[in-house]
Coordinates of C-alpha atoms and ligand atoms in Angstrom, one line a residue:
X1 CA 111.5 214.0 -78.2
X2 CA 113.9 214.2 -75.3
X3 CA 116.9 212.1 -75.9
X4 CA 118.9 212.2 -72.7
X5 CA 120.5 208.9 -71.6
X6 CA 122.7 207.7 -68.9
X7 CA 126.3 207.0 -69.9
X8 CA 127.2 205.4 -66.7
X9 CA 125.2 203.8 -63.9
X10 CA 126.8 202.7 -60.6
X11 CA 125.3 202.9 -57.2
X12 CA 127.9 205.1 -55.4
X13 CA 127.3 208.3 -57.3
X14 CA 127.9 211.4 -55.2
X15 CA 128.0 214.0 -58.0
X16 CA 125.5 214.4 -60.8
X17 CA 127.0 216.1 -63.9
X18 CA 124.8 217.3 -66.7
X19 CA 126.7 217.5 -70.0
X20 CA 125.0 219.5 -72.8
X21 CA 126.4 219.2 -76.3
X22 CA 125.3 218.2 -79.8
X23 CA 128.9 217.5 -80.7
X24 CA 129.8 213.8 -80.5
X25 CA 133.5 214.5 -80.3
X26 CA 133.0 216.8 -77.3
X27 CA 130.7 214.3 -75.5
X28 CA 133.3 211.5 -76.1
X29 CA 136.2 213.7 -74.7
X30 CA 134.2 214.7 -71.6
X31 CA 132.9 211.2 -71.0
X32 CA 136.4 209.7 -71.2
X33 CA 137.7 212.3 -68.8
X34 CA 134.9 211.6 -66.3
X35 CA 134.3 207.9 -66.5
X36 CA 137.5 207.1 -64.5
X37 CA 135.7 208.4 -61.4
X38 CA 132.8 206.2 -60.2
X39 CA 131.4 209.0 -58.0
X40 CA 130.2 210.9 -61.1
X41 CA 126.8 210.3 -62.5
X42 CA 126.9 211.7 -66.0
X43 CA 123.8 212.8 -67.9
X44 CA 124.1 213.8 -71.6
X45 CA 121.6 216.2 -73.1
X46 CA 121.4 217.5 -76.6
X47 CA 119.3 220.6 -76.3
X48 CA 119.1 223.5 -73.8
X49 CA 115.5 222.5 -73.1
X50 CA 116.4 219.0 -72.1
X51 CA 119.2 220.3 -69.9
X52 CA 116.8 222.7 -68.3
X53 CA 114.4 219.8 -67.6
X54 CA 117.1 217.7 -66.1
X55 CA 118.4 220.6 -63.9
X56 CA 114.9 221.1 -62.6
X57 CA 114.3 217.4 -61.9
X58 CA 117.7 216.5 -60.4
X59 CA 119.9 217.7 -57.7
X60 CA 122.7 218.3 -60.2
X61 CA 126.1 219.5 -59.1
X62 CA 127.7 220.6 -62.3
X63 CA 126.6 221.7 -65.8
X64 CA 129.2 221.3 -68.5
X65 CA 128.0 223.2 -71.5
X66 CA 129.4 223.0 -75.0
X67 CA 129.4 226.2 -76.9
X68 CA 127.8 224.4 -79.9
X69 CA 124.6 223.9 -77.9
X70 CA 124.2 227.6 -77.0
X71 CA 121.8 229.1 -79.5
X72 CA 121.7 232.7 -78.2
X73 CA 124.7 234.2 -76.5
X74 CA 122.6 236.6 -74.4
X75 CA 119.7 234.4 -73.4
X76 CA 120.7 230.8 -72.7
X77 CA 120.9 227.9 -70.3
X78 CA 124.0 229.2 -68.5
X79 CA 122.2 232.4 -67.7
X80 CA 119.1 230.5 -66.5
X81 CA 121.1 228.1 -64.5
X82 CA 122.8 231.0 -62.8
X83 CA 119.5 232.4 -61.6
X84 CA 117.4 229.3 -61.0
X85 CA 120.2 226.8 -59.9
X86 CA 122.8 229.0 -58.2
X87 CA 124.3 226.0 -56.5
X88 CA 125.0 224.2 -59.7
X89 CA 128.6 224.9 -60.8
X90 CA 128.9 225.8 -64.5
X91 CA 131.7 225.0 -67.0
X92 CA 131.8 226.1 -70.6
X93 CA 133.7 224.2 -73.4
X94 CA 134.2 225.5 -76.9
X95 CA 136.6 225.1 -79.8
X96 CA 139.8 227.2 -79.8
X97 CA 138.8 229.1 -82.9
X98 CA 135.7 230.5 -81.0
X99 CA 137.7 231.6 -78.0
X100 CA 136.4 235.2 -78.1
X101 CA 132.8 233.9 -78.0
X102 CA 133.7 231.7 -75.1
X103 CA 135.3 234.6 -73.2
X104 CA 132.3 236.9 -73.7
X105 CA 129.8 234.2 -72.7
X106 CA 131.8 233.1 -69.7
X107 CA 132.0 236.7 -68.5
X108 CA 128.3 237.4 -69.0
X109 CA 127.1 234.3 -67.3
X110 CA 129.6 234.0 -64.5
X111 CA 130.7 230.4 -65.3
X112 CA 133.4 228.9 -63.0
X113 CA 135.7 228.8 -66.1
X114 CA 135.8 227.9 -69.7
X115 CA 138.1 225.4 -71.5
X116 CA 139.1 225.4 -75.1
X117 CA 139.2 222.2 -77.2
X118 CA 141.1 220.1 -77.7
X119 CA 141.8 220.0 -74.0
X120 CA 144.0 217.4 -72.3
X121 CA 142.0 214.8 -70.3
X122 CA 143.9 215.5 -67.1
X123 CA 143.1 219.2 -67.4
X124 CA 139.4 218.5 -67.9
X125 CA 139.5 216.2 -64.9
X126 CA 141.1 218.9 -62.8
X127 CA 138.6 221.6 -63.9
X128 CA 135.7 219.3 -63.0
X129 CA 137.2 218.5 -59.6
X130 CA 137.8 222.1 -58.8
X131 CA 134.4 223.2 -60.0
X132 CA 132.8 220.6 -57.7
X133 CA 134.9 221.7 -54.8
X134 CA 133.8 225.3 -55.3
X135 CA 130.2 224.2 -55.6
X136 CA 130.5 222.2 -52.3
X137 CA 132.2 225.2 -50.5
X138 CA 129.4 227.5 -51.7
X139 CA 126.8 225.0 -50.4
X140 CA 128.4 224.8 -47.0
X141 CA 128.8 228.5 -46.9
X142 CA 125.1 228.9 -47.5
X143 CA 124.1 226.3 -44.9
X144 CA 126.5 227.7 -42.3
X145 CA 125.3 231.3 -42.9
X146 CA 121.8 230.2 -42.5
X147 CA 122.6 228.3 -39.3
X148 CA 124.6 231.1 -37.9
X149 CA 121.8 233.5 -38.5
X150 CA 119.3 231.1 -36.8
X151 CA 121.6 230.4 -33.8
X152 CA 122.3 234.1 -33.3
X153 CA 118.6 234.8 -33.4
X154 CA 118.0 231.9 -31.0
X155 CA 120.6 233.2 -28.5
X156 CA 119.2 236.7 -28.6
X157 CA 115.7 235.4 -28.4
X158 CA 116.6 233.4 -25.3
X159 CA 118.4 236.3 -23.8
X160 CA 115.3 238.4 -24.4
X161 CA 113.2 235.9 -22.6
X162 CA 115.5 235.8 -19.6
X163 CA 115.9 239.5 -19.5
X164 CA 112.7 240.8 -18.4
X165 CA 111.7 242.2 -15.0
X166 CA 109.0 244.4 -16.3
X167 CA 108.6 243.8 -20.1
X168 CA 111.4 242.1 -22.0
X169 CA 113.8 242.7 -24.9
X170 CA 112.8 241.1 -28.2
X171 CA 114.4 240.6 -31.5
X172 CA 112.9 240.4 -35.0
X173 CA 115.9 239.1 -37.0
X174 CA 118.5 241.7 -36.3
X175 CA 116.1 244.3 -35.0
X176 CA 116.3 244.8 -31.2
X177 CA 113.5 246.4 -29.3
X178 CA 111.7 246.6 -26.0
X179 CA 109.0 249.2 -26.6
X180 CA 105.3 248.4 -27.2
X181 CA 105.4 250.6 -30.3
X182 CA 108.1 248.4 -31.9
X183 CA 106.4 245.2 -30.7
X184 CA 103.3 246.3 -32.6
X185 CA 105.2 247.3 -35.7
X186 CA 107.2 244.0 -35.8
X187 CA 103.9 242.0 -35.4
X188 CA 102.6 243.8 -38.4
X189 CA 105.8 243.3 -40.3
X190 CA 105.6 239.5 -39.6
X191 CA 102.1 239.5 -41.0
X192 CA 103.3 241.4 -44.1
X193 CA 106.2 238.9 -44.5
X194 CA 103.7 236.1 -44.8
X195 CA 102.0 237.6 -47.8
X196 CA 103.3 238.4 -51.3
X197 CA 102.2 242.1 -51.2
X198 CA 104.7 245.0 -51.7
X199 CA 105.7 246.7 -48.5
X200 CA 106.4 250.4 -48.0
X201 CA 108.5 251.3 -45.0
X202 CA 108.7 254.9 -43.9
X203 CA 110.5 256.5 -41.1
X204 CA 113.2 259.1 -40.3
X205 CA 116.8 258.5 -41.2
X206 CA 118.5 255.8 -39.1
X207 CA 115.4 254.3 -37.7
X208 CA 116.1 250.8 -39.1
X209 CA 114.2 250.7 -42.4
X210 CA 116.7 248.6 -44.2
X211 CA 117.0 246.2 -41.2
X212 CA 113.2 245.8 -41.2
X213 CA 113.2 245.2 -45.0
X214 CA 115.7 242.4 -44.5
X215 CA 113.8 240.9 -41.6
X216 CA 110.7 240.8 -43.7
X217 CA 112.6 239.0 -46.5
X218 CA 114.1 236.4 -44.2
X219 CA 110.7 235.7 -42.6
X220 CA 109.0 235.3 -46.0
X221 CA 108.6 232.3 -48.2
X222 CA 111.4 233.9 -50.4
X223 CA 114.0 233.6 -47.7
X224 CA 116.2 231.1 -49.7
X225 CA 116.3 233.4 -52.7
X226 CA 118.3 236.6 -52.8
X227 CA 117.4 240.0 -51.5
X228 CA 119.0 242.8 -53.6
X229 CA 119.2 246.4 -52.4
X230 CA 119.1 249.4 -54.7
X231 CA 119.4 253.0 -53.5
X232 CA 117.3 255.2 -55.8
X233 CA 118.6 258.5 -54.5
X234 CA 121.0 260.5 -56.6
X235 CA 121.1 258.0 -59.5
X236 CA 120.3 259.0 -63.1
X237 CA 117.3 257.4 -64.8
X238 CA 119.5 255.5 -67.3
X239 CA 121.7 254.1 -64.5
X240 CA 118.7 253.1 -62.4
X241 CA 117.0 251.5 -65.4
X242 CA 120.2 249.6 -66.1
X243 CA 120.7 248.5 -62.5
X244 CA 117.1 247.3 -62.1
X245 CA 116.0 246.2 -65.5
X246 CA 119.4 245.4 -67.1
X247 CA 120.8 246.4 -70.4
X248 CA 122.2 244.8 -73.5
X249 CA 125.7 245.4 -74.8
X250 CA 125.9 248.7 -76.7
X251 CA 122.7 250.1 -75.2
X252 CA 124.7 253.2 -74.2
X253 CA 128.3 254.4 -74.2
X254 CA 130.2 252.2 -71.9
X255 CA 127.8 249.3 -72.0
X256 CA 130.5 246.8 -73.0
X257 CA 128.6 243.7 -71.9
X258 CA 125.0 242.6 -71.1
X259 CA 123.8 243.3 -67.6
X260 CA 121.1 241.1 -66.1
X261 CA 119.6 243.7 -63.8
X262 CA 118.5 243.2 -60.2
X263 CA 114.8 242.5 -60.9
X264 CA 115.9 239.4 -62.9
X265 CA 118.8 238.5 -60.6
X266 CA 116.4 238.5 -57.7
X267 CA 113.8 236.3 -59.4
X268 CA 112.0 234.4 -56.7
X269 CA 113.4 236.8 -54.0
X270 CA 113.1 240.4 -52.9
X271 CA 114.3 243.8 -54.2
X272 CA 114.6 246.6 -51.6
X273 CA 114.3 250.0 -53.2
X274 CA 115.7 252.6 -50.8
X275 CA 114.8 256.3 -51.1
X276 CA 112.0 255.5 -53.4
X277 CA 110.7 259.1 -53.2
X278 CA 113.7 260.2 -55.3
X279 CA 112.8 258.5 -58.6
X280 CA 111.9 260.6 -61.6
X281 CA 108.3 260.7 -63.0
X282 CA 109.3 258.7 -66.0
X283 CA 111.0 256.0 -63.9
X284 CA 107.8 255.9 -61.8
X285 CA 106.0 254.7 -64.9
X286 CA 108.5 251.9 -65.5
X287 CA 108.2 250.8 -61.9
X288 CA 104.5 250.8 -62.0
X289 CA 104.5 248.6 -65.1
X290 CA 106.9 246.2 -63.3
X291 CA 104.7 246.1 -60.2
X292 CA 101.6 245.5 -62.3
X293 CA 102.9 243.0 -64.9
X294 CA 106.3 241.8 -63.6
X295 CA 107.6 242.9 -67.0
X296 CA 111.4 243.4 -67.4
X297 CA 112.7 245.1 -70.6
X298 CA 116.4 245.7 -70.5
X299 CA 117.7 249.0 -71.9
X300 CA 118.4 248.7 -75.7
X301 CA 116.4 245.4 -76.0
X302 CA 113.0 244.7 -77.5
X303 CA 112.6 241.5 -75.6
X304 CA 110.3 241.5 -72.6
X305 CA 110.8 238.9 -69.9
X306 CA 109.1 238.3 -66.6
X307 CA 110.4 238.2 -63.1
X308 CA 108.7 237.2 -59.8
X309 CA 110.1 239.7 -57.3
X310 CA 108.6 241.1 -54.1
X311 CA 109.3 244.8 -53.9
X312 CA 110.0 246.4 -50.5
X313 CA 110.4 250.2 -50.7
X314 CA 111.6 252.7 -48.2
X315 CA 111.4 256.4 -47.8
X316 CA 112.3 259.0 -45.2
X317 CA 109.9 261.5 -46.8
X318 CA 106.2 261.0 -46.5
X319 CA 104.9 259.6 -49.8
X320 CA 101.4 260.6 -49.0
X321 CA 102.5 264.2 -48.7
X322 CA 104.4 264.0 -51.9
X323 CA 101.3 262.6 -53.6
X324 CA 99.3 265.5 -52.4
X325 CA 101.9 267.9 -53.7
X326 CA 101.8 266.2 -57.1
X327 CA 105.4 265.1 -56.8
X328 CA 104.8 261.3 -56.7
X329 CA 102.3 259.2 -58.7
X330 CA 99.2 258.3 -56.7
X331 CA 98.8 254.9 -58.5
X332 CA 102.4 254.0 -57.8
X333 CA 102.0 254.9 -54.1
X334 CA 98.9 252.7 -53.8
X335 CA 100.8 249.8 -55.6
X336 CA 103.8 250.1 -53.3
X337 CA 101.8 250.2 -50.0
X338 CA 100.4 246.7 -50.0
X339 CA 101.5 247.1 -46.4
X340 CA 102.6 250.4 -45.0
X341 CA 104.9 250.3 -42.0
X342 CA 106.1 253.4 -40.3
X343 CA 109.0 253.1 -37.9
X344 CA 108.7 255.6 -35.1
X345 CA 111.7 257.9 -34.3
X346 CA 113.8 256.7 -31.4
X347 CA 112.8 259.6 -29.2
X348 CA 109.2 258.3 -29.3
X349 CA 110.2 254.9 -28.0
X350 CA 112.7 255.5 -25.3
X351 CA 112.1 252.1 -23.7
X352 CA 114.3 250.8 -26.6
X353 CA 117.3 252.8 -25.5
X354 CA 118.6 250.6 -22.7
X355 CA 118.1 247.5 -24.7
X356 CA 119.9 248.9 -27.8
X357 CA 122.7 250.4 -25.7
X358 CA 123.4 247.0 -24.2
X359 CA 123.1 245.3 -27.6
X360 CA 125.6 247.8 -29.1
X361 CA 128.0 247.5 -26.2
X362 CA 128.1 243.7 -26.7
X363 CA 128.4 244.1 -30.5
X364 CA 131.3 246.6 -30.4
X365 CA 133.1 245.0 -27.4
X366 CA 133.6 242.1 -29.8
X367 CA 134.7 244.2 -32.7
X368 CA 137.2 246.5 -30.9
X369 CA 138.5 243.7 -28.7
X370 CA 137.8 245.7 -25.6
X371 CA 135.7 244.1 -22.9
X372 CA 133.1 246.6 -21.6
X373 CA 130.7 245.1 -19.0
X374 CA 127.9 247.6 -19.2
X375 CA 126.6 251.1 -18.9
X376 CA 126.6 253.1 -15.7
X377 CA 123.4 254.7 -14.5
X378 CA 124.6 258.3 -15.0
X379 CA 125.3 257.6 -18.7
X380 CA 122.0 255.8 -19.3
X381 CA 120.0 258.7 -17.9
X382 CA 121.7 261.0 -20.4
X383 CA 121.3 258.5 -23.2
X384 CA 117.6 258.1 -22.5
X385 CA 117.0 261.9 -22.4
X386 CA 118.6 262.8 -25.7
X387 CA 116.5 263.6 -28.8
X388 CA 118.5 261.6 -31.5
X389 CA 117.9 263.4 -34.8
X390 CA 119.9 260.5 -36.4
X391 CA 117.9 257.9 -34.5
X392 CA 119.3 254.4 -33.9
X393 CA 122.3 255.0 -36.2
X394 CA 123.3 258.0 -34.0
X395 CA 122.9 255.9 -30.8
X396 CA 125.0 253.1 -32.4
X397 CA 127.9 255.5 -33.3
X398 CA 127.8 257.0 -29.8
X399 CA 128.1 253.6 -28.2
X400 CA 130.8 252.4 -30.6
X401 CA 132.9 255.5 -29.7
X402 CA 132.2 255.1 -26.0
X403 CA 133.2 251.4 -26.0
X404 CA 136.5 252.4 -27.9
X405 CA 137.5 254.9 -25.2
X406 CA 136.2 253.0 -22.1
X407 CA 138.6 251.2 -19.7
X408 CA 139.2 247.5 -20.3
X409 CA 136.7 245.5 -18.1
X410 CA 134.9 248.7 -17.1
X411 CA 131.6 250.5 -17.8
X412 CA 130.8 253.2 -20.2
X413 CA 129.8 256.2 -18.1
X414 CA 128.8 259.9 -18.4
X415 CA 132.4 261.0 -18.8
X416 CA 132.7 259.0 -22.1
X417 CA 129.7 260.7 -23.6
X418 CA 130.0 263.1 -26.5
X419 CA 129.2 266.7 -25.6
X420 CA 126.0 266.8 -27.7
X421 CA 124.5 264.1 -25.4
X422 CA 126.3 265.0 -22.2
X423 CA 125.0 268.6 -22.5
X424 CA 121.4 267.8 -23.5
X425 CA 119.0 268.8 -20.8
X426 CA 117.4 266.0 -18.7
X427 CA 113.8 266.7 -17.9
X428 CA 112.9 265.2 -14.5
X429 CA 110.2 263.0 -15.9
X430 CA 112.7 261.7 -18.5
X431 CA 115.4 260.8 -16.1
X432 CA 114.2 257.2 -16.0
X433 CA 110.5 258.2 -16.1
X434 CA 110.2 257.1 -12.5
X435 CA 108.1 258.6 -9.8
X436 CA 108.8 257.3 -6.3
X437 CA 105.9 255.6 -4.5
X438 CA 105.0 255.8 -0.8
X439 CA 103.8 258.1 1.9
X440 CA 107.1 258.9 3.6
X441 CA 110.7 259.4 2.8
X442 CA 111.7 255.8 3.8
X443 CA 109.0 254.3 1.5
X444 CA 110.0 256.6 -1.4
X445 CA 113.7 255.8 -1.0
X446 CA 112.9 252.1 -1.0
X447 CA 110.7 252.3 -4.1
X448 CA 113.6 254.1 -5.8
X449 CA 116.0 251.4 -4.6
X450 CA 113.7 248.7 -6.0
X451 CA 113.6 250.5 -9.4
X452 CA 117.3 250.9 -9.6
X453 CA 118.0 247.3 -8.7
X454 CA 115.4 246.0 -11.1
X455 CA 116.6 248.2 -14.0
X456 CA 120.2 247.1 -13.4
X457 CA 119.2 243.5 -13.5
X458 CA 117.3 244.0 -16.8
X459 CA 120.3 245.7 -18.3
X460 CA 122.8 243.1 -17.2
X461 CA 120.5 240.2 -18.4
X462 CA 120.1 239.1 -14.8
X463 CA 123.9 238.5 -14.5
X464 CA 124.0 239.0 -10.8
X465 CA 127.8 239.5 -10.5
X466 CA 127.7 242.2 -13.1
X467 CA 124.6 243.9 -11.5
X468 CA 126.2 243.7 -8.0
X469 CA 129.4 245.3 -9.3
X470 CA 127.5 248.0 -11.0
X471 CA 125.4 248.8 -7.9
X472 CA 128.4 248.6 -5.6
X473 CA 126.9 245.7 -3.6
X474 CA 128.2 242.3 -2.7
X475 CA 126.5 239.3 -4.4
X476 CA 124.9 238.4 -1.1
X477 CA 123.8 242.0 -0.7
X478 CA 122.1 242.0 -4.1
X479 CA 120.5 238.6 -3.4
X480 CA 119.0 240.0 -0.3
X481 CA 117.5 243.0 -2.1
X482 CA 116.1 240.7 -4.9
X483 CA 114.4 238.7 -2.2
X484 CA 113.2 241.7 -0.2
X485 CA 111.7 243.4 -3.2
X486 CA 110.3 240.1 -4.7
X487 CA 112.1 240.7 -8.0
X488 CA 111.8 237.9 -10.6
X489 CA 113.6 237.1 -13.8
X490 CA 110.4 236.8 -15.8
Ligands
LIG1 N1 116.1 248.1 -33.8 C1 117.4 248.0 -34.1 N2 118.2 247.1 -33.6 C2 119.5 247.0 -33.9 N3 120.1 247.8 -34.7 C3 119.4 248.8 -35.3 C4 118.0 248.9 -35.1 N4 117.5 249.9 -35.8 C5 118.6 250.4 -36.5 N5 119.7 249.7 -36.2 C6 121.1 250.0 -36.7 O1 121.1 251.4 -37.1 C7 121.8 251.6 -38.3 C8 120.8 252.3 -39.3 O2 119.8 251.3 -39.7 P1 119.2 251.3 -41.2 O3 120.3 251.5 -42.2 O4 118.4 250.1 -41.3 O5 118.3 252.6 -41.1 P2 117.5 253.4 -42.3 O6 116.2 253.7 -41.7 O7 117.5 252.5 -43.5 O8 118.4 254.7 -42.5 P3 118.4 255.7 -43.7 O9 117.1 256.4 -43.8 O10 119.5 256.7 -43.4 O11 118.8 254.9 -44.9 C9 122.3 250.3 -38.8 O12 123.6 250.1 -38.4 C10 121.4 249.3 -38.1 O13 122.0 248.1 -37.9
LIG2 MG1 118.4 252.9 -45.4

């Protein structure tokens, strides 16, 4: 029979504190310390189960847990609260003679701090006040991070809308694109995000697999729970097992404390498994069991628990080919590819290059404190023609370096390019993929002029002062050309 009761009831409570202990002395000490502050609503519980029910039912701010009420040092309410109620601050109180147990439990469960009894009242009051402050800061940080992400996305989305002359720039979370290939892929990724199915993302190195995995998580119902990333390449089986499934103290040499493991830490959220092609055959079996049953068995433990995690995996080697060669389990492959998304290499979607170039210029202008206004046409032609074996990551490093060496307030231009890109051949069809229209020279020159003005306007987000400066025109001159060619900021 649940036996919680309210010690105090006033109308102006702003903090709900759950106190869990079977020790009357401890409850009396804590109540005495807290009752001086009318903003505290104190709820006493005598078992972990009761406390769990109260945490689930209330918007509690703090859990004060007596060591006496903790039955199992490795599986207990502090651990559960850490996972299911990350915004509830946690304090542990225990008798001085059990200080070593308190220290181990505090370390394993990440409590704010632990106090040893008997503790002076003013010290308890201070601990509670500080724990609540930390809790409030964590809450604000969470809200602000979320707001920042949304407002950044809004800004970029709006920019995308105002950008377009012929086809605009779009954004899926932090993924920037303008090509139809990426538009199609992002539409599919949004569909995948709306389901609970595992997702397999394939693509060459640097194409944005991790960025896409995060975008899927933040567009799924799991967005308010964590996404954890594990790189599976070059990691031993034991280490990988311990990272994902956890271990108990003493499971292997060096395992000095229990580890929760990412699958349990991400309960309710997403785990991103990078370089999935690299896991050993025996680890593939463990993964398969987890995907089928959600079962988590830490190394060295006989206890099986369950975790509700969506797995997004990535690989830059084709899993289908590895399956054919017998190097990857077919059943695991089918489990992983609830949705199979393949990001095309950058050289197959060159329409993304101007948009990404502008995006990285803005990003790194902010970072290196150097204002660069845009990219000159000669550089863009070269950037669009290059093959990019390192894909978007390679383009990003190139632009970061160019921004660092460009003149303050100027453009990045061909002379800032690295030799690999500057020396790459530009095929005529690739130099802007533009064929002049018209029956005579005048018409062809005009069609070229229209194309150059239009593409500069796109790149400068229709900032006419910037575009005019880049084209060497006055603002009035540019306005005349916009009118003459009927260009519109779609
Ligand atoms: N569409 C994009 N928009 C903006 N930035 C991008 C885009 N694609 C990739 N990037 C950037 O390129 C870099 C590489 O991306 P990411 O790490 O996601 O690639 P990856 O496919 O996981 O690479 P790897 O196979 O090497 O692990 C990152 O800095 C990322 O921010
Ligand atoms: Mg990656």
